[in-house]
mmCIF file of C-alpha atoms in Angstrom:
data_model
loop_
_atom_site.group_PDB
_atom_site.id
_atom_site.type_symbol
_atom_site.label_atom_id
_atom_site.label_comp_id
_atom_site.label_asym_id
_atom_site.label_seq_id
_atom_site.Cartn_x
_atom_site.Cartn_y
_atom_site.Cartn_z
ATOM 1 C CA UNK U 1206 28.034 -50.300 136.467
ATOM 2 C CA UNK U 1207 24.865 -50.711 138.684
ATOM 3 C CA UNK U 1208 22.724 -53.757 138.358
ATOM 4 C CA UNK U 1209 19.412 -53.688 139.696
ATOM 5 C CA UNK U 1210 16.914 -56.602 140.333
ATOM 6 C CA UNK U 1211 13.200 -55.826 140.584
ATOM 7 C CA UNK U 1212 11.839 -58.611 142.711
ATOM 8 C CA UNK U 1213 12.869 -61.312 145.152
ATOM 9 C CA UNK U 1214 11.762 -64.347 143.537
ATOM 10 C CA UNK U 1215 13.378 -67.569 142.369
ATOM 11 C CA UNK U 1216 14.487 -65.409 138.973
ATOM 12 C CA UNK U 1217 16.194 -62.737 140.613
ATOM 13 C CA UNK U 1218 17.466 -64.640 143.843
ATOM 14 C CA UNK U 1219 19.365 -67.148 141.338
ATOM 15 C CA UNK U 1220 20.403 -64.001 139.173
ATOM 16 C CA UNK U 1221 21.833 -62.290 142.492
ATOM 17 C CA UNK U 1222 23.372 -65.446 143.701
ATOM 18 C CA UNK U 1223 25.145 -66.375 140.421
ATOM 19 C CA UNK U 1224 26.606 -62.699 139.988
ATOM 20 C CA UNK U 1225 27.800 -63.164 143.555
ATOM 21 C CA UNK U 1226 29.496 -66.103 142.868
ATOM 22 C CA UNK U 1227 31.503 -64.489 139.871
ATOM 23 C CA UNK U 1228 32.386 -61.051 141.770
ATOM 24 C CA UNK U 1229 29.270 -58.588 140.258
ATOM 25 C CA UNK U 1230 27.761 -56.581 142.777
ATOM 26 C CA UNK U 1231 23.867 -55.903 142.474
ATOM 27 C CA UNK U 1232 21.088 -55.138 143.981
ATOM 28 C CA UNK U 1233 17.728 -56.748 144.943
ATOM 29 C CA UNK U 1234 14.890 -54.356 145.204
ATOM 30 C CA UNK U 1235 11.446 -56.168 146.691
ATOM 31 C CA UNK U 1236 8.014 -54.836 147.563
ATOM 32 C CA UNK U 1237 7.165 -57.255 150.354
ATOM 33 C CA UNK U 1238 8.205 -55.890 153.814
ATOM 34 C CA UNK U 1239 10.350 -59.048 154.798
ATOM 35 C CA UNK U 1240 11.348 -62.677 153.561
ATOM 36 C CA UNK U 1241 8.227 -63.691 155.619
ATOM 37 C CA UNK U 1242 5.336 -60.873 154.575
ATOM 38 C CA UNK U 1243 3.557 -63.795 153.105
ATOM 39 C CA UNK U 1244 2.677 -67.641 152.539
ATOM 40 C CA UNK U 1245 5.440 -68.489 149.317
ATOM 41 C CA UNK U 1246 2.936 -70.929 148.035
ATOM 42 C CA UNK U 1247 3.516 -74.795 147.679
ATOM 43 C CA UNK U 1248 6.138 -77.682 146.221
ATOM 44 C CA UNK U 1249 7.736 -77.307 142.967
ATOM 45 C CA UNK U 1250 8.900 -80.107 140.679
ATOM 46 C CA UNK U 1251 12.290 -78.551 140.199
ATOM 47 C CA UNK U 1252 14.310 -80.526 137.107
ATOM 48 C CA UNK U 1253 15.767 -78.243 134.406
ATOM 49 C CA UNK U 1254 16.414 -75.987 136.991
ATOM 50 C CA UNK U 1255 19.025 -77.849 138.802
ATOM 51 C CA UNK U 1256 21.437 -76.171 136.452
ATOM 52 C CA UNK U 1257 20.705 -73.267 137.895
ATOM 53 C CA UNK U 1258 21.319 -74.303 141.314
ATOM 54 C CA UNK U 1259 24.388 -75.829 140.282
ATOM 55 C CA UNK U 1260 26.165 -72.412 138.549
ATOM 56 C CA UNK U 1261 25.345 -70.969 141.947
ATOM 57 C CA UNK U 1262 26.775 -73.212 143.881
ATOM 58 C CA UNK U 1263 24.254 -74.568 145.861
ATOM 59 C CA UNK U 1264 23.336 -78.202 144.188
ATOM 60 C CA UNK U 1265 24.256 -80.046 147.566
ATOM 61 C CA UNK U 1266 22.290 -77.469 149.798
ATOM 62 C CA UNK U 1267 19.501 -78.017 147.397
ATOM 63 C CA UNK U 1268 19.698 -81.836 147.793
ATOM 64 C CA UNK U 1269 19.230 -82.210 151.117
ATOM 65 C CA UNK U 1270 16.140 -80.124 150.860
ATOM 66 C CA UNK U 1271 14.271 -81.797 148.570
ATOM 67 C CA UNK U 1272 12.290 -84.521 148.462
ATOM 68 C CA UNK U 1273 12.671 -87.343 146.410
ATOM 69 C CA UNK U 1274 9.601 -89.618 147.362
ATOM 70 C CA UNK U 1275 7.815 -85.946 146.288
ATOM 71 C CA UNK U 1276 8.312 -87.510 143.137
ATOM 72 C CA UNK U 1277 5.200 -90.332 143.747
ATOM 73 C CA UNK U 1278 2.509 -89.998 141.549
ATOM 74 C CA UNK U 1279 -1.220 -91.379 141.682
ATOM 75 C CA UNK U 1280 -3.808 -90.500 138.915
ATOM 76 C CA UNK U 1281 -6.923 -91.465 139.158
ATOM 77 C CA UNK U 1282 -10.519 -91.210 137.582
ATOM 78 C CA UNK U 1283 -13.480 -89.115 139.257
ATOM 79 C CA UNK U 1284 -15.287 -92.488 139.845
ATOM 80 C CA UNK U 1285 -12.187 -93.984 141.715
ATOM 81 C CA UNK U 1286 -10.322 -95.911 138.939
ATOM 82 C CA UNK U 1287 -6.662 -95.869 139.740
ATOM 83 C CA UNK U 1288 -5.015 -95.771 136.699
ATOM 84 C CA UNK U 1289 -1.404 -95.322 137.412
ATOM 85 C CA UNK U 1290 0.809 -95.184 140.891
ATOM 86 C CA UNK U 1291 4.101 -94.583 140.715
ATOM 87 C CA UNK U 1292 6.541 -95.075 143.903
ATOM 88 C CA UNK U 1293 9.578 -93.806 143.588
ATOM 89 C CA UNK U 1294 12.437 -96.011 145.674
ATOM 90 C CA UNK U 1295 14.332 -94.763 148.430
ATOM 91 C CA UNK U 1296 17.967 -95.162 146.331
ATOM 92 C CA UNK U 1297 16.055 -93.463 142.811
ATOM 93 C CA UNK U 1298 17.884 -90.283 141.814
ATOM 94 C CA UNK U 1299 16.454 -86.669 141.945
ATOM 95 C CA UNK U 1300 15.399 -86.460 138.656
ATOM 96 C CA UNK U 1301 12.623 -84.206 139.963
ATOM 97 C CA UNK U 1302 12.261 -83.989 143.190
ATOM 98 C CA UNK U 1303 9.713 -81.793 144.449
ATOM 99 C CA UNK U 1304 10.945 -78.942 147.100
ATOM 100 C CA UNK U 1305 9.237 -76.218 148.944
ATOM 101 C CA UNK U 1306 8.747 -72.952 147.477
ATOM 102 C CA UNK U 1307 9.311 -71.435 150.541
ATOM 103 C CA UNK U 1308 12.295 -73.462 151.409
ATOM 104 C CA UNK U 1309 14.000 -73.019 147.654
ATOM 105 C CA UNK U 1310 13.730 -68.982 148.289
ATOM 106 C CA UNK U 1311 15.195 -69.666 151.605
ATOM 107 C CA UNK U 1312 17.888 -71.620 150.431
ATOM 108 C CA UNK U 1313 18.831 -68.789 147.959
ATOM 109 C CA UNK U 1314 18.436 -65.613 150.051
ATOM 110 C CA UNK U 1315 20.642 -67.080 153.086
ATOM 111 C CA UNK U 1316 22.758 -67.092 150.267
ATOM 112 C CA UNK U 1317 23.284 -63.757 149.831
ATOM 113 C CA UNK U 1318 25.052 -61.134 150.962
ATOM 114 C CA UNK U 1319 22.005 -59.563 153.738
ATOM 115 C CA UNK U 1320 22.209 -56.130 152.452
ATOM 116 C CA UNK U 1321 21.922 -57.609 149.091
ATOM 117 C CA UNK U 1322 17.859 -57.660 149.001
ATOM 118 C CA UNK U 1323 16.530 -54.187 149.904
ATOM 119 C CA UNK U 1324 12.891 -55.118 151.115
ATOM 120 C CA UNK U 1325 9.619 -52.690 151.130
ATOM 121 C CA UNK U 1326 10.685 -51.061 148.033
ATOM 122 C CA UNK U 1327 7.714 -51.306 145.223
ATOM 123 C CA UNK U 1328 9.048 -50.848 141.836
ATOM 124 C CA UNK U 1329 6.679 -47.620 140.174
ATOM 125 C CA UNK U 1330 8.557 -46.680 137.300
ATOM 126 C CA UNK U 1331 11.729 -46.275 135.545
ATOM 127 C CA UNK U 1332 13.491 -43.722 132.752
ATOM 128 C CA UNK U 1333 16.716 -42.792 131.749
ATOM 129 C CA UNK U 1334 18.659 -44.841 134.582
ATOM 130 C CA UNK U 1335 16.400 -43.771 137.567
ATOM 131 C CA UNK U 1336 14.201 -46.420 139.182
ATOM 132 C CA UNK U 1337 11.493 -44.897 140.792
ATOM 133 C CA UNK U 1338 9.455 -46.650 143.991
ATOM 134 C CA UNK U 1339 6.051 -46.328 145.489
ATOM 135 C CA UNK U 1340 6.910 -44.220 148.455
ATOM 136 C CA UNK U 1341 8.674 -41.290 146.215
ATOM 137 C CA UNK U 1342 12.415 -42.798 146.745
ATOM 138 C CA UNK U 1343 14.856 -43.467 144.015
ATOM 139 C CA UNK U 1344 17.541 -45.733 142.512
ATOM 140 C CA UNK U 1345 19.828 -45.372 139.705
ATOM 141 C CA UNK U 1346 20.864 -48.297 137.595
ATOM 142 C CA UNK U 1347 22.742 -49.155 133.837
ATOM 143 C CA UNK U 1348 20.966 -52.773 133.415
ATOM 144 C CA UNK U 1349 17.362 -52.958 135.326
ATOM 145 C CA UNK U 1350 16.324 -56.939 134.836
ATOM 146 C CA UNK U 1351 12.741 -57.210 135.979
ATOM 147 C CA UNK U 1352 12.375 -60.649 138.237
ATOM 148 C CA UNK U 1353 8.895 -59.100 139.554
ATOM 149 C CA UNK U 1354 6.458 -61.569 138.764
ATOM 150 C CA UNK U 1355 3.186 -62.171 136.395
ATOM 151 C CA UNK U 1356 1.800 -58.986 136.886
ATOM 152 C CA UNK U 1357 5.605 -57.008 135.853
ATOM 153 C CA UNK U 1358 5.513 -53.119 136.010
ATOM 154 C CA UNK U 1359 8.636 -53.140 134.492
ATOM 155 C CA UNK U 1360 8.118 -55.609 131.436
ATOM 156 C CA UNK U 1361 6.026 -52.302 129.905
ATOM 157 C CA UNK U 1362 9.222 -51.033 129.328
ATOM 158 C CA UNK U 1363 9.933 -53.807 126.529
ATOM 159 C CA UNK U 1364 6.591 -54.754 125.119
ATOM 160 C CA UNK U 1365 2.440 -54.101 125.355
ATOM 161 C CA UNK U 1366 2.113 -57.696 125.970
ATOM 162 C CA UNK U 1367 0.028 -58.538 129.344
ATOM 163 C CA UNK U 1368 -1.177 -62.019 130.756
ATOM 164 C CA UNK U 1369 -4.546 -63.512 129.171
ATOM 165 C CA UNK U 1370 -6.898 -65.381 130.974
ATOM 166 C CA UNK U 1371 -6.627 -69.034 129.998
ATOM 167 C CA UNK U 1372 -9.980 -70.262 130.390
ATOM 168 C CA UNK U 1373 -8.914 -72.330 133.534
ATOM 169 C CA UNK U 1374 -9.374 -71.205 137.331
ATOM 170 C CA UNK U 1375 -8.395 -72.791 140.398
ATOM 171 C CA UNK U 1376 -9.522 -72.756 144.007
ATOM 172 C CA UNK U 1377 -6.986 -73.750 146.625
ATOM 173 C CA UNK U 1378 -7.575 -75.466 149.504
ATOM 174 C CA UNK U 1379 -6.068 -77.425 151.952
ATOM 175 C CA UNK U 1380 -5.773 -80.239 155.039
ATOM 176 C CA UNK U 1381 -2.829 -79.093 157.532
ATOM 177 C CA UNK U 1382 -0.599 -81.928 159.659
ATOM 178 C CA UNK U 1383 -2.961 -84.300 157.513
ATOM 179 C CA UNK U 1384 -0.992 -87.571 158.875
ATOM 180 C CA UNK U 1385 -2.136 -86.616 162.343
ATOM 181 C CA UNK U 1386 -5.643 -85.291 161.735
ATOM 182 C CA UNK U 1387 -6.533 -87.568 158.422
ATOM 183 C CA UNK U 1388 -4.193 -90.433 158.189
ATOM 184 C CA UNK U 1389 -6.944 -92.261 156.331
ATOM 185 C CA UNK U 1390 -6.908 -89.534 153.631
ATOM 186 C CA UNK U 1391 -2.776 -89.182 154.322
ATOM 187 C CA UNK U 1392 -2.637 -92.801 153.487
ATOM 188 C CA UNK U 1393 -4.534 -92.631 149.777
ATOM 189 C CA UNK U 1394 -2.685 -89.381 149.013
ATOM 190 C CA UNK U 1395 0.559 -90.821 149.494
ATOM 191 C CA UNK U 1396 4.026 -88.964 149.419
ATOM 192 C CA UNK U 1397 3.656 -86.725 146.120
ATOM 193 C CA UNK U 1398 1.043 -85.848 143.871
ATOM 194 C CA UNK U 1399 -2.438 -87.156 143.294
ATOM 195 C CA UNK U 1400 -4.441 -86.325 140.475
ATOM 196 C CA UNK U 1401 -8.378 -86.734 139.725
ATOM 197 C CA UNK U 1402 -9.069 -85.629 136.221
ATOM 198 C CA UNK U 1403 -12.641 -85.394 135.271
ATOM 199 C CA UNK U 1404 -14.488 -83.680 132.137
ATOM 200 C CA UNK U 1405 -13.263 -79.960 132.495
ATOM 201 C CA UNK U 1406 -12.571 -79.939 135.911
ATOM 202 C CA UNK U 1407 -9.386 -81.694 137.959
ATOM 203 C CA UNK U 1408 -8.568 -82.157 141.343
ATOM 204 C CA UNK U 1409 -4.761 -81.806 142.582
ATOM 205 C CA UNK U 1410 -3.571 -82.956 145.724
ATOM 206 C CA UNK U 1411 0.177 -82.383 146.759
ATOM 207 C CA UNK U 1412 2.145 -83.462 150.385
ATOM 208 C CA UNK U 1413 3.807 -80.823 151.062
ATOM 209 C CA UNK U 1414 7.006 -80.787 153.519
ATOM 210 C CA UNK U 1415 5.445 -79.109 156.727
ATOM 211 C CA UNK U 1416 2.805 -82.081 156.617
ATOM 212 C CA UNK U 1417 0.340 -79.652 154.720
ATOM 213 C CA UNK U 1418 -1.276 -81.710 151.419
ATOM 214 C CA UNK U 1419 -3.199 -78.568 149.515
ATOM 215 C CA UNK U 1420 -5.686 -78.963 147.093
ATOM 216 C CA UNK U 1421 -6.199 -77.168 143.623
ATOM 217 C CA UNK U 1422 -9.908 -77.692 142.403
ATOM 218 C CA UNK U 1423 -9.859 -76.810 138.423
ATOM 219 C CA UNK U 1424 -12.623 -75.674 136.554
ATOM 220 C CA UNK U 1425 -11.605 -75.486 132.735
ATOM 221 C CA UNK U 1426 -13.380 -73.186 130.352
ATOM 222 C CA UNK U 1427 -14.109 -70.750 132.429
ATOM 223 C CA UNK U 1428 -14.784 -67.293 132.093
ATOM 224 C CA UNK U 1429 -12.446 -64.601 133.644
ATOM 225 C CA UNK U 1430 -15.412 -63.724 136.305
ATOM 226 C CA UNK U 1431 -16.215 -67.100 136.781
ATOM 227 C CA UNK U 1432 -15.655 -66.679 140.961
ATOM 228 C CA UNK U 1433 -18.432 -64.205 140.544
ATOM 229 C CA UNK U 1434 -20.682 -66.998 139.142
ATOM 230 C CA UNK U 1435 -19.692 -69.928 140.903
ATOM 231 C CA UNK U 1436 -21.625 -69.950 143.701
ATOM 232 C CA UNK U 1437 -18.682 -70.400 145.981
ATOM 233 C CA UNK U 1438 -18.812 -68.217 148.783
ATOM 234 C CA UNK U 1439 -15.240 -67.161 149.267
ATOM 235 C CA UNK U 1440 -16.315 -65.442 152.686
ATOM 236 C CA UNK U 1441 -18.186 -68.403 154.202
ATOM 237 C CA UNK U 1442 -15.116 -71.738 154.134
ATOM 238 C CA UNK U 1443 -18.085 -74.338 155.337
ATOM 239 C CA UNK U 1444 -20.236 -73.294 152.752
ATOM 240 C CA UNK U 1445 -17.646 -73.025 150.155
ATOM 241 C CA UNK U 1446 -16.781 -76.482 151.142
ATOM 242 C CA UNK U 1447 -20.373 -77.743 150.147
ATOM 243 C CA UNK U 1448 -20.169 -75.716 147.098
ATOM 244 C CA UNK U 1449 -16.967 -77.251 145.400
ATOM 245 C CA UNK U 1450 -18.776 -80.950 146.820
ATOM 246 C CA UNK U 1451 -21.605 -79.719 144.966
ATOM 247 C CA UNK U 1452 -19.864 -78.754 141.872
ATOM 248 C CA UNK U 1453 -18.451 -82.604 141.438
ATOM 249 C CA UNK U 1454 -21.782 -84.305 140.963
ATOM 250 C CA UNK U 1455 -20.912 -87.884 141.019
ATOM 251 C CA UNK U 1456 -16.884 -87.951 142.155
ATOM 252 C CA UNK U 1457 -16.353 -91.036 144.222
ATOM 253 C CA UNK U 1458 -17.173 -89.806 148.163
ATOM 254 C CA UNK U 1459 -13.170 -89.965 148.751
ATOM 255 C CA UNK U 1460 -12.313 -87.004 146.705
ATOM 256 C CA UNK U 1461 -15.229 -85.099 148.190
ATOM 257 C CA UNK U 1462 -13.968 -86.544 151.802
ATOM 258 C CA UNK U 1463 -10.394 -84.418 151.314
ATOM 259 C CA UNK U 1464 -12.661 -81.538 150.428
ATOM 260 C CA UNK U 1465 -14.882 -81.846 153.371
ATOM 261 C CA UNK U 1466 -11.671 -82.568 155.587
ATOM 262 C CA UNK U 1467 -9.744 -78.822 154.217
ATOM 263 C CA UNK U 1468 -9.243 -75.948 156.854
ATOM 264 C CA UNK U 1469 -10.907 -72.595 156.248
ATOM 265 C CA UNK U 1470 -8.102 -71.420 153.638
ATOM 266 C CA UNK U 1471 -9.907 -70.906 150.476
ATOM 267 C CA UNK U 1472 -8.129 -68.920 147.870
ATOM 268 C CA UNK U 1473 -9.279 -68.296 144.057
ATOM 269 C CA UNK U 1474 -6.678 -67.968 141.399
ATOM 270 C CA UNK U 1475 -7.069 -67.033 137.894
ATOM 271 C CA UNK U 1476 -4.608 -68.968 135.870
ATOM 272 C CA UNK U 1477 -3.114 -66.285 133.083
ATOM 273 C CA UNK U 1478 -0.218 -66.879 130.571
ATOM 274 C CA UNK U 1479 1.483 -64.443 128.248
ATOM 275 C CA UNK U 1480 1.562 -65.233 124.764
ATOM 276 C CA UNK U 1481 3.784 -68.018 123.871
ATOM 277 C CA UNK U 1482 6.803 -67.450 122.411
ATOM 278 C CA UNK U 1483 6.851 -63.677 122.984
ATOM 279 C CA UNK U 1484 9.494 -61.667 122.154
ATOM 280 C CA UNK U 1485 10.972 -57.540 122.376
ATOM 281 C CA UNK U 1486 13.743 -56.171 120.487
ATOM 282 C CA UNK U 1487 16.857 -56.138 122.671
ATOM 283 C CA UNK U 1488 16.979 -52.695 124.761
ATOM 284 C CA UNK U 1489 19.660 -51.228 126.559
ATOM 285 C CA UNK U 1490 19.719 -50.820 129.874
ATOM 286 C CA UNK U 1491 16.182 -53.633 130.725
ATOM 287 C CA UNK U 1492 15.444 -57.249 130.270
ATOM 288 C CA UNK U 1493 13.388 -59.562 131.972
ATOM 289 C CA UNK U 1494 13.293 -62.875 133.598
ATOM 290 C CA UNK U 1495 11.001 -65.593 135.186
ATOM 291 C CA UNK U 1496 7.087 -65.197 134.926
ATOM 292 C CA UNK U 1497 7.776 -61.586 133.853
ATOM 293 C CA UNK U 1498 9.528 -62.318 130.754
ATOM 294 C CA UNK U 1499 7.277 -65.683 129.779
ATOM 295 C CA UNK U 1500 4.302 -66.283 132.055
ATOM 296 C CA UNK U 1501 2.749 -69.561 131.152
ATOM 297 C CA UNK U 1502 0.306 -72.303 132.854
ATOM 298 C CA UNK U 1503 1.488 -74.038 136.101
ATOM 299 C CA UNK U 1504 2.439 -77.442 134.742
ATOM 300 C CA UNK U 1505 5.548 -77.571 136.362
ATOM 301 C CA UNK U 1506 8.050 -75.567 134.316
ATOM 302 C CA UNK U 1507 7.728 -72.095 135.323
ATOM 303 C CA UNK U 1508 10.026 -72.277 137.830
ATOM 304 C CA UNK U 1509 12.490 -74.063 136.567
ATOM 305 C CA UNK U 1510 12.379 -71.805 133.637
ATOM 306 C CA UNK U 1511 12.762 -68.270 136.135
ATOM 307 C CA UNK U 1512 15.866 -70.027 137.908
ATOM 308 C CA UNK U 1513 17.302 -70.964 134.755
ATOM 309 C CA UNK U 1514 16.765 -67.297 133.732
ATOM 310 C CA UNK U 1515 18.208 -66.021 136.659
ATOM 311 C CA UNK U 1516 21.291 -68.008 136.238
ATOM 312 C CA UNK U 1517 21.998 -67.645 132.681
ATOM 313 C CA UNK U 1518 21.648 -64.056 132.203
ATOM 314 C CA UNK U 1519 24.145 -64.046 135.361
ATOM 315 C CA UNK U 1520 26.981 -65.763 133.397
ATOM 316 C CA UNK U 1521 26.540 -63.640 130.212
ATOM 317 C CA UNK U 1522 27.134 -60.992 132.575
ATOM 318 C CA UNK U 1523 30.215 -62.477 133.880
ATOM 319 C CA UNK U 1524 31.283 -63.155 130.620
ATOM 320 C CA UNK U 1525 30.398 -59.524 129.131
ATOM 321 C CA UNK U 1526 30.750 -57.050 132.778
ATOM 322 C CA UNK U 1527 31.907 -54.338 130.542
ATOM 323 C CA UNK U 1528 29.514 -54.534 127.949
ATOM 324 C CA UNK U 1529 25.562 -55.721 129.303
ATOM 325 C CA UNK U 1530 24.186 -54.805 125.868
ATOM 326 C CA UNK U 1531 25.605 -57.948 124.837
ATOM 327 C CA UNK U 1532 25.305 -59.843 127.711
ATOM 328 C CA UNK U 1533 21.912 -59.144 127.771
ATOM 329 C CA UNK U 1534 21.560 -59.934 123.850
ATOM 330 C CA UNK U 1535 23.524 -63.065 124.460
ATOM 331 C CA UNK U 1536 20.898 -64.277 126.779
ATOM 332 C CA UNK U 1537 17.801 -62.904 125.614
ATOM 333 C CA UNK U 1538 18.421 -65.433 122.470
ATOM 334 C CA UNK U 1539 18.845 -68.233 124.029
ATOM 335 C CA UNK U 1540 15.758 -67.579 126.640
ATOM 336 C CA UNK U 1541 13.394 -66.839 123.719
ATOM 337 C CA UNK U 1542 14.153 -70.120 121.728
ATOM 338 C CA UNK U 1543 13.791 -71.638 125.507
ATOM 339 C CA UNK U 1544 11.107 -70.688 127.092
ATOM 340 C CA UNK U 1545 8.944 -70.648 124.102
ATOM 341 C CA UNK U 1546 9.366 -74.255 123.658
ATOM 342 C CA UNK U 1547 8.506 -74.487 127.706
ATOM 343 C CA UNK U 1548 5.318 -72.653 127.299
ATOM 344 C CA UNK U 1549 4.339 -74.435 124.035
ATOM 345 C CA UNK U 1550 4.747 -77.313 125.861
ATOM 346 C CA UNK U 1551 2.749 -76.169 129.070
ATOM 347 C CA UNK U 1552 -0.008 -74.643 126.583
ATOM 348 C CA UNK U 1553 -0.576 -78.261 125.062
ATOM 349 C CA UNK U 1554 -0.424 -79.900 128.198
ATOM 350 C CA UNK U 1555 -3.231 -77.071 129.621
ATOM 351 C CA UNK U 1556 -5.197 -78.187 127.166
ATOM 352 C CA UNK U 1557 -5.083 -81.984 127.371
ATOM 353 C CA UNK U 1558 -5.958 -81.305 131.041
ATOM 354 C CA UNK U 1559 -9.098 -79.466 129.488
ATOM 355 C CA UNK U 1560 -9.960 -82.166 127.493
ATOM 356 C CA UNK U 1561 -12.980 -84.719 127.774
ATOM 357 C CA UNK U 1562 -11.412 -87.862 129.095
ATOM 358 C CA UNK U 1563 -8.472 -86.366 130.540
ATOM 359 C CA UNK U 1564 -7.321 -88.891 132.480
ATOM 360 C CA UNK U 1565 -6.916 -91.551 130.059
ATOM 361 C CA UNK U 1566 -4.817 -89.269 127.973
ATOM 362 C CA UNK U 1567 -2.788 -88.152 130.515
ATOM 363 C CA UNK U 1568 -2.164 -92.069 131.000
ATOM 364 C CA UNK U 1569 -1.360 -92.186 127.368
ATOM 365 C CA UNK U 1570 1.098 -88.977 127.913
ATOM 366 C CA UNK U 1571 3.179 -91.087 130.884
ATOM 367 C CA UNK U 1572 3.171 -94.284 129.604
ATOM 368 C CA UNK U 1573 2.850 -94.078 125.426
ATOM 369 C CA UNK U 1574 3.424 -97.537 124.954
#
């Protein structure tokens, strides 16, 4: 019985590991060239997902790679008002540490066998237990779980459902080695994350490990072509520098300081979801997992959700090798209840982000008393 994995992400590197661990060979098909083709993005908050790292044996690895004082937190109004710091103490537990993306996916491929993750291979299409790539070769498989990502070629095997446009986008920038170059601005950022919530738009800075803090500006209800509109001149960093300075009209000169102070990486990203709480009736032979099976807004859970995926559908298979319809029923049901409650949750919280007077209710959210 063949398994395949489309897609070398935290949902199908935690999928591979935990079949490893219990004896099930599979196999890890990815369309990047290498583990290094490109930049895996920046921290996560990982807490649900420890699970995950603990069924594949990896909970102390992970540990000593993450980052507890990640877990600081300073929010703050676009006139200056601080209206909540949080230091976390050097003893605290990992509740939710923050780790590098790049260092999670690390963590979980050196875990593998190396001939487990077959890389350069683009998933085109799939029928009757032939997985077809991009360059004309070929796989067979019995279960095909598709781990590849938001925009899934295989999740059109299970349901018409695509990602939606949620009204929000997001330019990323960022200030490298910032203790060295900025430790004025390294100094009010602090360890973890710092948040400026405005009217509609909110500005996100995160310390990353490699000394790197990057910066999401978000613009809430937005059209889909909004980059188009904006102004920003994507091609031009300087200018689109003054632009996003220009597009916070009265922000306290600090927060425009860390914009003025960013390197020449400026990236636009469309934030999409899938609908929440989608569903497909069970199908032999193909399931899903991670941000292919439940896309939803980055507030924190989507990873934790994939690796929890990963791992779970990797012990019904343990439990069921000679039957994956039932493994795969087994876990489907418990990843629909799940997830949907995960996205409901990240919708709402989307949307209080959106809101006038964010800030004050996202004080209200962390401390309701």
């Amino acid at each position: 019985m063949v398994i395949v994995i489309a897609g070398a992400g935290l949902g199908g590197l935690a999928l591979a590991r935990v079949l490893h661990v219990n004896g099930i060979d599979a196999v890890v098909y990815e369309r990047e060239t290498s583990r290094d083709a490109r930049d895996q993005g920046g921290m996560l908050d990982i807490h649900s997902g420890q699970r995950a790292l603990r069924e594949a044996g990896l909970i102390d690895e992970f540990q000593a790679i993450a980052r507890g004082e990640g877990q600081d937190m300073r929010l703050l109004e676009p006139d200056g008002t601080l209206l909540l710091q949080e230091d976390t103490p050097d003893d605290a537990p990992l509740d939710r540490p923050e780790v590098d993306r790049a260092d999670l996916r690390k963590l979980l491929l050196d875990a593998l066998p190396e001939d487990m993750v077959r890389w350069g291979h683009a998933f085109r299409s799939a029928d009757n237990g032939l997985l077809h790539f991009a360059d004309g070769g070929s796989a067979t498989y019995d279960l095909l779980v598709g781990a590849d990502g938001a925009q899934s070629r295989v999740r059109a095997l299970l349901t018409d459902a695509r990602p939606a446009h949620t009204g929000h986008n997001v330019v990323e920038i960022g200030i490298p080695d910032i203790d060295r170059t900025h430790p004025d601005l390294a100094a009010m950022v602090g360890r973890g994350t710092y948040w400026v919530l405005g009217d509609g738009i909110s500005l996100a800075a995160q310390r990353n490990g490699d000394g790197r803090v990057r910066i999401g500006i978000g613009f809430y209800h937005t059209a889909e072509d909004w980059f188009a509109t904006s102004g920003i001149p994507f091609d031009d960093p300087a200018a689109a520098r003054a632009r996003l300075i220009e597009l916070l009209p009265g922000w306290d000169s600090r927060f425009t300081a860390l914009i003025a102070a960013c390197d020449d990486t400026v990236v636009p990203r469309a934030i999409t979801a899938l609908p929440p709480g989608l569903t497909w009736p069970s199908t032999p032979g193909v399931t899903l997992v991670g941000d292919a099976a439940h896309l939803m807004p980055p507030v924190g859970e989507g990873a934790n959700m994939a690796l929890l995926d990963g791992a779970l559908l990797g012990l019904a298979l343990a439990a069921h090798p000679d039957d994956f319809p039932t493994a795969v029923k087994e876990y489907e049901r418990e990843m629909f209840q799940r997830t949907a409650a995960a996205a409901r949750m990240s919708a709402n919280m989307q949307a209080l982000l959106a809101s006038p007077d964010a800030a004050r209710k996202m004080l209200a959210f962390f401390r309701p008393d």
